[in-house]
């Protein structure tokens, strides 16, 4: 059974959805560890409530990325818990070379827009500002070549209604995220095991 590591900075609703998906058996995997860069992240409480090992590794220098010495600490923890696949669930740091190469081709991210539209911060606000009629969410592999870039695994559309505030739209997108992320992970695991089977032949 694949071991998943989850990195999260925020409230952790996507982490919760992933936990439910593995607990119900919908996704055949185990969440081995949760790491946050923020000590008060809801994701840490969620991990605690589900008895999943969890750590906070802060980046005290308040950068948008983790400096190499901090990335190394993340990698050590992930390896200690035998993580094979890394799921970013609202992790607000840009991954750099060490983490990217430690889990090359095995890092998934969820983003609250239909990429390649609206990468970066507050994608739901960008959608409203551009007047699009549909936005949505995307699960993609992280290739490190840009912000929110990499092969798209799955997407789901969400309507943008004329009366939507950014907060209301974000809530509607998040609801969709909670089914999309587990499904994308399930498909990715199936694809990875097919490829591994192919390699053995
Ligand atoms: C989600 O909207 C996700 O798309 C984005 O960050 C948010 C995390 O929310 N990358 P939560 O912490 O999982 O509730």
PDB file of C-alpha atoms and ligand atoms in Angstrom:
ATOM      1  CA  UNK A   1       0.000   0.000   0.000  1.00  0.00           C
ATOM      2  CA  UNK A   2       1.413   3.380  -1.030  1.00  0.00           C
ATOM      3  CA  UNK A   3       2.506   5.731   1.726  1.00  0.00           C
ATOM      4  CA  UNK A   4       1.378   9.323   1.286  1.00  0.00           C
ATOM      5  CA  UNK A   5       2.897  12.374   2.918  1.00  0.00           C
ATOM      6  CA  UNK A   6       0.787  15.520   3.110  1.00  0.00           C
ATOM      7  CA  UNK A   7       2.148  19.073   3.355  1.00  0.00           C
ATOM      8  CA  UNK A   8      -0.404  21.675   4.447  1.00  0.00           C
ATOM      9  CA  UNK A   9      -0.292  25.228   5.743  1.00  0.00           C
ATOM     10  CA  UNK A  10      -3.954  25.953   6.380  1.00  0.00           C
ATOM     11  CA  UNK A  11      -7.203  24.651   7.748  1.00  0.00           C
ATOM     12  CA  UNK A  12      -6.758  21.205   6.247  1.00  0.00           C
ATOM     13  CA  UNK A  13     -10.111  20.472   4.626  1.00  0.00           C
ATOM     14  CA  UNK A  14      -8.363  18.712   1.729  1.00  0.00           C
ATOM     15  CA  UNK A  15      -6.295  16.707   4.182  1.00  0.00           C
ATOM     16  CA  UNK A  16      -9.570  15.686   5.858  1.00  0.00           C
ATOM     17  CA  UNK A  17     -10.955  14.583   2.481  1.00  0.00           C
ATOM     18  CA  UNK A  18      -7.838  12.508   1.806  1.00  0.00           C
ATOM     19  CA  UNK A  19      -8.027  10.922   5.254  1.00  0.00           C
ATOM     20  CA  UNK A  20     -11.664   9.968   4.667  1.00  0.00           C
ATOM     21  CA  UNK A  21     -10.801   8.527   1.260  1.00  0.00           C
ATOM     22  CA  UNK A  22      -8.081   6.260   2.634  1.00  0.00           C
ATOM     23  CA  UNK A  23     -10.107   5.321   5.722  1.00  0.00           C
ATOM     24  CA  UNK A  24     -13.090   4.277   3.614  1.00  0.00           C
ATOM     25  CA  UNK A  25     -10.835   2.267   1.296  1.00  0.00           C
ATOM     26  CA  UNK A  26     -11.763   4.394  -1.720  1.00  0.00           C
ATOM     27  CA  UNK A  27      -8.050   5.166  -2.074  1.00  0.00           C
ATOM     28  CA  UNK A  28      -5.757   2.265  -1.378  1.00  0.00           C
ATOM     29  CA  UNK A  29      -3.014   4.095   0.496  1.00  0.00           C
ATOM     30  CA  UNK A  30      -1.928   5.140   3.946  1.00  0.00           C
ATOM     31  CA  UNK A  31      -1.177   8.683   5.099  1.00  0.00           C
ATOM     32  CA  UNK A  32       2.156   8.246   6.822  1.00  0.00           C
ATOM     33  CA  UNK A  33       2.843  11.787   7.943  1.00  0.00           C
ATOM     34  CA  UNK A  34       1.541  15.338   7.802  1.00  0.00           C
ATOM     35  CA  UNK A  35       3.924  18.293   7.930  1.00  0.00           C
ATOM     36  CA  UNK A  36       3.029  21.948   8.189  1.00  0.00           C
ATOM     37  CA  UNK A  37       5.088  25.122   8.106  1.00  0.00           C
ATOM     38  CA  UNK A  38       2.598  26.788  10.405  1.00  0.00           C
ATOM     39  CA  UNK A  39       2.234  25.796  14.088  1.00  0.00           C
ATOM     40  CA  UNK A  40      -1.461  26.692  14.319  1.00  0.00           C
ATOM     41  CA  UNK A  41      -2.502  25.066  11.026  1.00  0.00           C
ATOM     42  CA  UNK A  42      -5.829  23.243  11.331  1.00  0.00           C
ATOM     43  CA  UNK A  43      -4.224  20.458   9.302  1.00  0.00           C
ATOM     44  CA  UNK A  44      -2.048  19.565  12.310  1.00  0.00           C
ATOM     45  CA  UNK A  45      -5.106  19.188  14.576  1.00  0.00           C
ATOM     46  CA  UNK A  46      -6.813  17.069  11.927  1.00  0.00           C
ATOM     47  CA  UNK A  47      -3.752  14.809  11.688  1.00  0.00           C
ATOM     48  CA  UNK A  48      -3.638  14.589  15.472  1.00  0.00           C
ATOM     49  CA  UNK A  49      -7.337  13.643  15.671  1.00  0.00           C
ATOM     50  CA  UNK A  50      -6.689  10.850  13.160  1.00  0.00           C
ATOM     51  CA  UNK A  51      -3.558   9.646  14.978  1.00  0.00           C
ATOM     52  CA  UNK A  52      -1.337  10.455  11.998  1.00  0.00           C
ATOM     53  CA  UNK A  53       2.242  11.463  12.859  1.00  0.00           C
ATOM     54  CA  UNK A  54       2.515  15.203  12.341  1.00  0.00           C
ATOM     55  CA  UNK A  55       5.170  17.864  12.612  1.00  0.00           C
ATOM     56  CA  UNK A  56       5.557  21.564  12.248  1.00  0.00           C
ATOM     57  CA  UNK A  57       8.747  22.615  10.529  1.00  0.00           C
ATOM     58  CA  UNK A  58       8.722  26.376  10.351  1.00  0.00           C
ATOM     59  CA  UNK A  59      10.595  28.599   7.956  1.00  0.00           C
ATOM     60  CA  UNK A  60      11.418  31.412  10.366  1.00  0.00           C
ATOM     61  CA  UNK A  61      12.692  33.661   7.601  1.00  0.00           C
ATOM     62  CA  UNK A  62       9.169  34.146   6.211  1.00  0.00           C
ATOM     63  CA  UNK A  63      10.015  33.431   2.596  1.00  0.00           C
ATOM     64  CA  UNK A  64       7.731  32.116  -0.104  1.00  0.00           C
ATOM     65  CA  UNK A  65       9.975  29.074  -0.337  1.00  0.00           C
ATOM     66  CA  UNK A  66      11.898  26.927   2.108  1.00  0.00           C
ATOM     67  CA  UNK A  67      15.625  27.427   2.302  1.00  0.00           C
ATOM     68  CA  UNK A  68      17.707  24.299   1.584  1.00  0.00           C
ATOM     69  CA  UNK A  69      18.441  23.559   5.262  1.00  0.00           C
ATOM     70  CA  UNK A  70      14.696  23.554   6.033  1.00  0.00           C
ATOM     71  CA  UNK A  71      13.832  21.535   2.920  1.00  0.00           C
ATOM     72  CA  UNK A  72      16.329  18.935   4.125  1.00  0.00           C
ATOM     73  CA  UNK A  73      14.411  18.645   7.407  1.00  0.00           C
ATOM     74  CA  UNK A  74      11.194  18.046   5.465  1.00  0.00           C
ATOM     75  CA  UNK A  75      12.889  15.363   3.374  1.00  0.00           C
ATOM     76  CA  UNK A  76      14.298  13.661   6.483  1.00  0.00           C
ATOM     77  CA  UNK A  77      10.866  13.466   8.116  1.00  0.00           C
ATOM     78  CA  UNK A  78       9.212  12.258   4.924  1.00  0.00           C
ATOM     79  CA  UNK A  79      11.864   9.558   4.452  1.00  0.00           C
ATOM     80  CA  UNK A  80      11.669   8.562   8.115  1.00  0.00           C
ATOM     81  CA  UNK A  81       7.977   7.807   7.513  1.00  0.00           C
ATOM     82  CA  UNK A  82       8.717   6.029   4.213  1.00  0.00           C
ATOM     83  CA  UNK A  83       6.676   8.450   2.135  1.00  0.00           C
ATOM     84  CA  UNK A  84       6.444   7.539  -1.551  1.00  0.00           C
ATOM     85  CA  UNK A  85       3.975  10.131  -2.816  1.00  0.00           C
ATOM     86  CA  UNK A  86       3.694  13.704  -1.645  1.00  0.00           C
ATOM     87  CA  UNK A  87       0.340  15.516  -1.668  1.00  0.00           C
ATOM     88  CA  UNK A  88       0.372  19.280  -1.287  1.00  0.00           C
ATOM     89  CA  UNK A  89      -2.890  20.344   0.294  1.00  0.00           C
ATOM     90  CA  UNK A  90      -2.800  24.103   0.646  1.00  0.00           C
ATOM     91  CA  UNK A  91       0.968  24.206   1.265  1.00  0.00           C
ATOM     92  CA  UNK A  92       1.856  27.871   0.816  1.00  0.00           C
ATOM     93  CA  UNK A  93       5.521  27.486  -0.120  1.00  0.00           C
ATOM     94  CA  UNK A  94       7.154  26.988  -3.478  1.00  0.00           C
ATOM     95  CA  UNK A  95       9.115  23.735  -3.518  1.00  0.00           C
ATOM     96  CA  UNK A  96      12.738  23.976  -4.557  1.00  0.00           C
ATOM     97  CA  UNK A  97      15.269  21.584  -6.025  1.00  0.00           C
ATOM     98  CA  UNK A  98      15.886  19.259  -3.057  1.00  0.00           C
ATOM     99  CA  UNK A  99      12.252  18.380  -2.396  1.00  0.00           C
ATOM    100  CA  UNK A 100      11.422  18.286  -6.096  1.00  0.00           C
ATOM    101  CA  UNK A 101      14.165  15.803  -6.850  1.00  0.00           C
ATOM    102  CA  UNK A 102      13.570  13.698  -3.717  1.00  0.00           C
ATOM    103  CA  UNK A 103      10.001  13.011  -4.939  1.00  0.00           C
ATOM    104  CA  UNK A 104      10.428  13.593  -8.648  1.00  0.00           C
ATOM    105  CA  UNK A 105       7.239  12.883 -10.604  1.00  0.00           C
ATOM    106  CA  UNK A 106       5.438  11.996  -7.379  1.00  0.00           C
ATOM    107  CA  UNK A 107       4.274  15.341  -6.042  1.00  0.00           C
ATOM    108  CA  UNK A 108       0.597  16.219  -6.446  1.00  0.00           C
ATOM    109  CA  UNK A 109      -0.967  19.610  -5.836  1.00  0.00           C
ATOM    110  CA  UNK A 110      -4.523  20.875  -5.755  1.00  0.00           C
ATOM    111  CA  UNK A 111      -5.183  24.343  -7.099  1.00  0.00           C
ATOM    112  CA  UNK A 112      -8.486  26.267  -6.965  1.00  0.00           C
ATOM    113  CA  UNK A 113      -8.825  27.128 -10.669  1.00  0.00           C
ATOM    114  CA  UNK A 114      -8.891  25.458 -14.052  1.00  0.00           C
ATOM    115  CA  UNK A 115      -5.174  25.669 -14.787  1.00  0.00           C
ATOM    116  CA  UNK A 116      -3.425  27.075 -16.707  1.00  0.00           C
ATOM    117  CA  UNK A 117      -5.832  29.920 -15.915  1.00  0.00           C
ATOM    118  CA  UNK A 118      -5.252  31.770 -12.668  1.00  0.00           C
ATOM    119  CA  UNK A 119      -2.133  30.219 -11.137  1.00  0.00           C
ATOM    120  CA  UNK A 120      -0.833  31.660  -7.888  1.00  0.00           C
ATOM    121  CA  UNK A 121      -2.622  33.188  -4.946  1.00  0.00           C
ATOM    122  CA  UNK A 122      -6.385  33.648  -4.487  1.00  0.00           C
ATOM    123  CA  UNK A 123      -7.318  32.050  -7.799  1.00  0.00           C
ATOM    124  CA  UNK A 124     -11.019  32.400  -6.937  1.00  0.00           C
ATOM    125  CA  UNK A 125     -10.594  36.178  -6.667  1.00  0.00           C
ATOM    126  CA  UNK A 126      -8.765  36.254 -10.004  1.00  0.00           C
ATOM    127  CA  UNK A 127     -11.683  34.326 -11.570  1.00  0.00           C
ATOM    128  CA  UNK A 128     -14.199  36.910 -10.349  1.00  0.00           C
ATOM    129  CA  UNK A 129     -12.004  39.826 -11.430  1.00  0.00           C
ATOM    130  CA  UNK A 130     -11.732  38.376 -14.957  1.00  0.00           C
ATOM    131  CA  UNK A 131     -15.472  37.804 -15.188  1.00  0.00           C
ATOM    132  CA  UNK A 132     -15.223  34.149 -16.196  1.00  0.00           C
ATOM    133  CA  UNK A 133     -18.447  32.151 -16.049  1.00  0.00           C
ATOM    134  CA  UNK A 134     -16.743  28.938 -14.969  1.00  0.00           C
ATOM    135  CA  UNK A 135     -13.788  28.255 -12.777  1.00  0.00           C
ATOM    136  CA  UNK A 136     -13.043  25.093 -10.850  1.00  0.00           C
ATOM    137  CA  UNK A 137     -10.160  23.094  -9.475  1.00  0.00           C
ATOM    138  CA  UNK A 138      -7.194  21.152 -10.795  1.00  0.00           C
ATOM    139  CA  UNK A 139      -5.020  18.374  -9.444  1.00  0.00           C
ATOM    140  CA  UNK A 140      -1.651  18.361 -11.159  1.00  0.00           C
ATOM    141  CA  UNK A 141       1.831  16.986 -10.789  1.00  0.00           C
ATOM    142  CA  UNK A 142       4.343  19.563  -9.575  1.00  0.00           C
ATOM    143  CA  UNK A 143       7.196  19.997 -12.049  1.00  0.00           C
ATOM    144  CA  UNK A 144       8.823  23.020 -10.419  1.00  0.00           C
ATOM    145  CA  UNK A 145       9.082  24.862 -13.749  1.00  0.00           C
ATOM    146  CA  UNK A 146       6.690  27.608 -12.678  1.00  0.00           C
ATOM    147  CA  UNK A 147       3.916  28.413 -10.231  1.00  0.00           C
ATOM    148  CA  UNK A 148       1.231  25.698 -10.315  1.00  0.00           C
ATOM    149  CA  UNK A 149       2.709  24.011 -13.391  1.00  0.00           C
ATOM    150  CA  UNK A 150       2.993  20.335 -14.274  1.00  0.00           C
ATOM    151  CA  UNK A 151       0.933  17.613 -15.951  1.00  0.00           C
ATOM    152  CA  UNK A 152      -2.753  17.978 -15.210  1.00  0.00           C
ATOM    153  CA  UNK A 153      -4.236  14.833 -13.680  1.00  0.00           C
ATOM    154  CA  UNK A 154      -7.850  15.867 -13.228  1.00  0.00           C
ATOM    155  CA  UNK A 155     -10.055  18.961 -13.324  1.00  0.00           C
ATOM    156  CA  UNK A 156     -13.595  19.813 -12.337  1.00  0.00           C
ATOM    157  CA  UNK A 157     -15.569  22.907 -13.370  1.00  0.00           C
ATOM    158  CA  UNK A 158     -17.566  25.094 -10.989  1.00  0.00           C
ATOM    159  CA  UNK A 159     -19.951  27.854 -12.130  1.00  0.00           C
ATOM    160  CA  UNK A 160     -19.204  31.455 -11.217  1.00  0.00           C
ATOM    161  CA  UNK A 161     -22.511  33.151 -10.433  1.00  0.00           C
ATOM    162  CA  UNK A 162     -23.122  36.905 -10.910  1.00  0.00           C
ATOM    163  CA  UNK A 163     -23.733  37.488  -7.194  1.00  0.00           C
ATOM    164  CA  UNK A 164     -20.662  35.505  -6.025  1.00  0.00           C
ATOM    165  CA  UNK A 165     -18.259  37.096  -3.589  1.00  0.00           C
ATOM    166  CA  UNK A 166     -14.707  35.713  -3.649  1.00  0.00           C
ATOM    167  CA  UNK A 167     -15.450  33.875  -0.386  1.00  0.00           C
ATOM    168  CA  UNK A 168     -18.624  32.221  -1.703  1.00  0.00           C
ATOM    169  CA  UNK A 169     -16.884  31.119  -4.891  1.00  0.00           C
ATOM    170  CA  UNK A 170     -13.926  29.773  -2.916  1.00  0.00           C
ATOM    171  CA  UNK A 171     -16.309  27.721  -0.753  1.00  0.00           C
ATOM    172  CA  UNK A 172     -18.019  26.271  -3.840  1.00  0.00           C
ATOM    173  CA  UNK A 173     -14.652  25.379  -5.377  1.00  0.00           C
ATOM    174  CA  UNK A 174     -13.408  23.829  -2.152  1.00  0.00           C
ATOM    175  CA  UNK A 175     -16.447  21.573  -1.943  1.00  0.00           C
ATOM    176  CA  UNK A 176     -15.519  20.259  -5.387  1.00  0.00           C
ATOM    177  CA  UNK A 177     -11.856  19.900  -4.352  1.00  0.00           C
ATOM    178  CA  UNK A 178     -12.828  17.447  -1.644  1.00  0.00           C
ATOM    179  CA  UNK A 179     -14.052  14.897  -4.186  1.00  0.00           C
ATOM    180  CA  UNK A 180     -11.525  15.739  -6.896  1.00  0.00           C
ATOM    181  CA  UNK A 181      -8.333  15.278  -4.874  1.00  0.00           C
ATOM    182  CA  UNK A 182      -9.090  11.751  -3.624  1.00  0.00           C
ATOM    183  CA  UNK A 183     -10.191  10.732  -7.111  1.00  0.00           C
ATOM    184  CA  UNK A 184      -7.049  12.142  -8.719  1.00  0.00           C
ATOM    185  CA  UNK A 185      -4.885  10.386  -6.144  1.00  0.00           C
ATOM    186  CA  UNK A 186      -6.688   7.110  -6.800  1.00  0.00           C
ATOM    187  CA  UNK A 187      -6.135   7.480 -10.556  1.00  0.00           C
ATOM    188  CA  UNK A 188      -2.504   8.466 -10.073  1.00  0.00           C
ATOM    189  CA  UNK A 189      -1.872   5.408  -7.896  1.00  0.00           C
ATOM    190  CA  UNK A 190      -3.502   3.157 -10.490  1.00  0.00           C
ATOM    191  CA  UNK A 191      -1.437   4.735 -13.257  1.00  0.00           C
ATOM    192  CA  UNK A 192       1.784   4.400 -11.217  1.00  0.00           C
ATOM    193  CA  UNK A 193       1.178   0.735 -10.449  1.00  0.00           C
ATOM    194  CA  UNK A 194       0.369  -0.008 -14.101  1.00  0.00           C
ATOM    195  CA  UNK A 195       3.628   1.651 -15.119  1.00  0.00           C
ATOM    196  CA  UNK A 196       5.557  -0.261 -12.447  1.00  0.00           C
ATOM    197  CA  UNK A 197       3.962  -3.509 -13.689  1.00  0.00           C
ATOM    198  CA  UNK A 198       4.967  -2.602 -17.223  1.00  0.00           C
ATOM    199  CA  UNK A 199       8.543  -1.945 -16.185  1.00  0.00           C
ATOM    200  CA  UNK A 200       8.859  -5.383 -14.561  1.00  0.00           C
ATOM    201  CA  UNK A 201       7.884  -7.203 -17.774  1.00  0.00           C
TER     202      UNK A 201
HETATM  203  C1  LIG B   1      -7.364  24.892  -1.290  1.00  0.00           C
HETATM  204  O1  LIG B   1      -8.311  25.775  -1.828  1.00  0.00           O
HETATM  205  C2  LIG B   1      -6.354  24.483  -2.320  1.00  0.00           C
HETATM  206  O2  LIG B   1      -6.858  24.479  -3.609  1.00  0.00           O
HETATM  207  C3  LIG B   1      -5.309  25.548  -2.193  1.00  0.00           C
HETATM  208  O3  LIG B   1      -5.253  25.849  -0.822  1.00  0.00           O
HETATM  209  C4  LIG B   1      -6.516  25.575  -0.220  1.00  0.00           C
HETATM  210  C5  LIG B   1      -6.292  24.713   0.984  1.00  0.00           C
HETATM  211  O4  LIG B   1      -7.455  24.564   1.750  1.00  0.00           O
HETATM  212  N1  LIG B   1      -4.048  25.092  -2.753  1.00  0.00           N
HETATM  213  P1  LIG B   1      -7.506  23.524   2.957  1.00  0.00           P
HETATM  214  O5  LIG B   1      -6.417  23.905   3.935  1.00  0.00           O
HETATM  215  O6  LIG B   1      -7.281  22.151   2.382  1.00  0.00           O
HETATM  216  O7  LIG B   1      -8.867  23.666   3.546  1.00  0.00           O
END
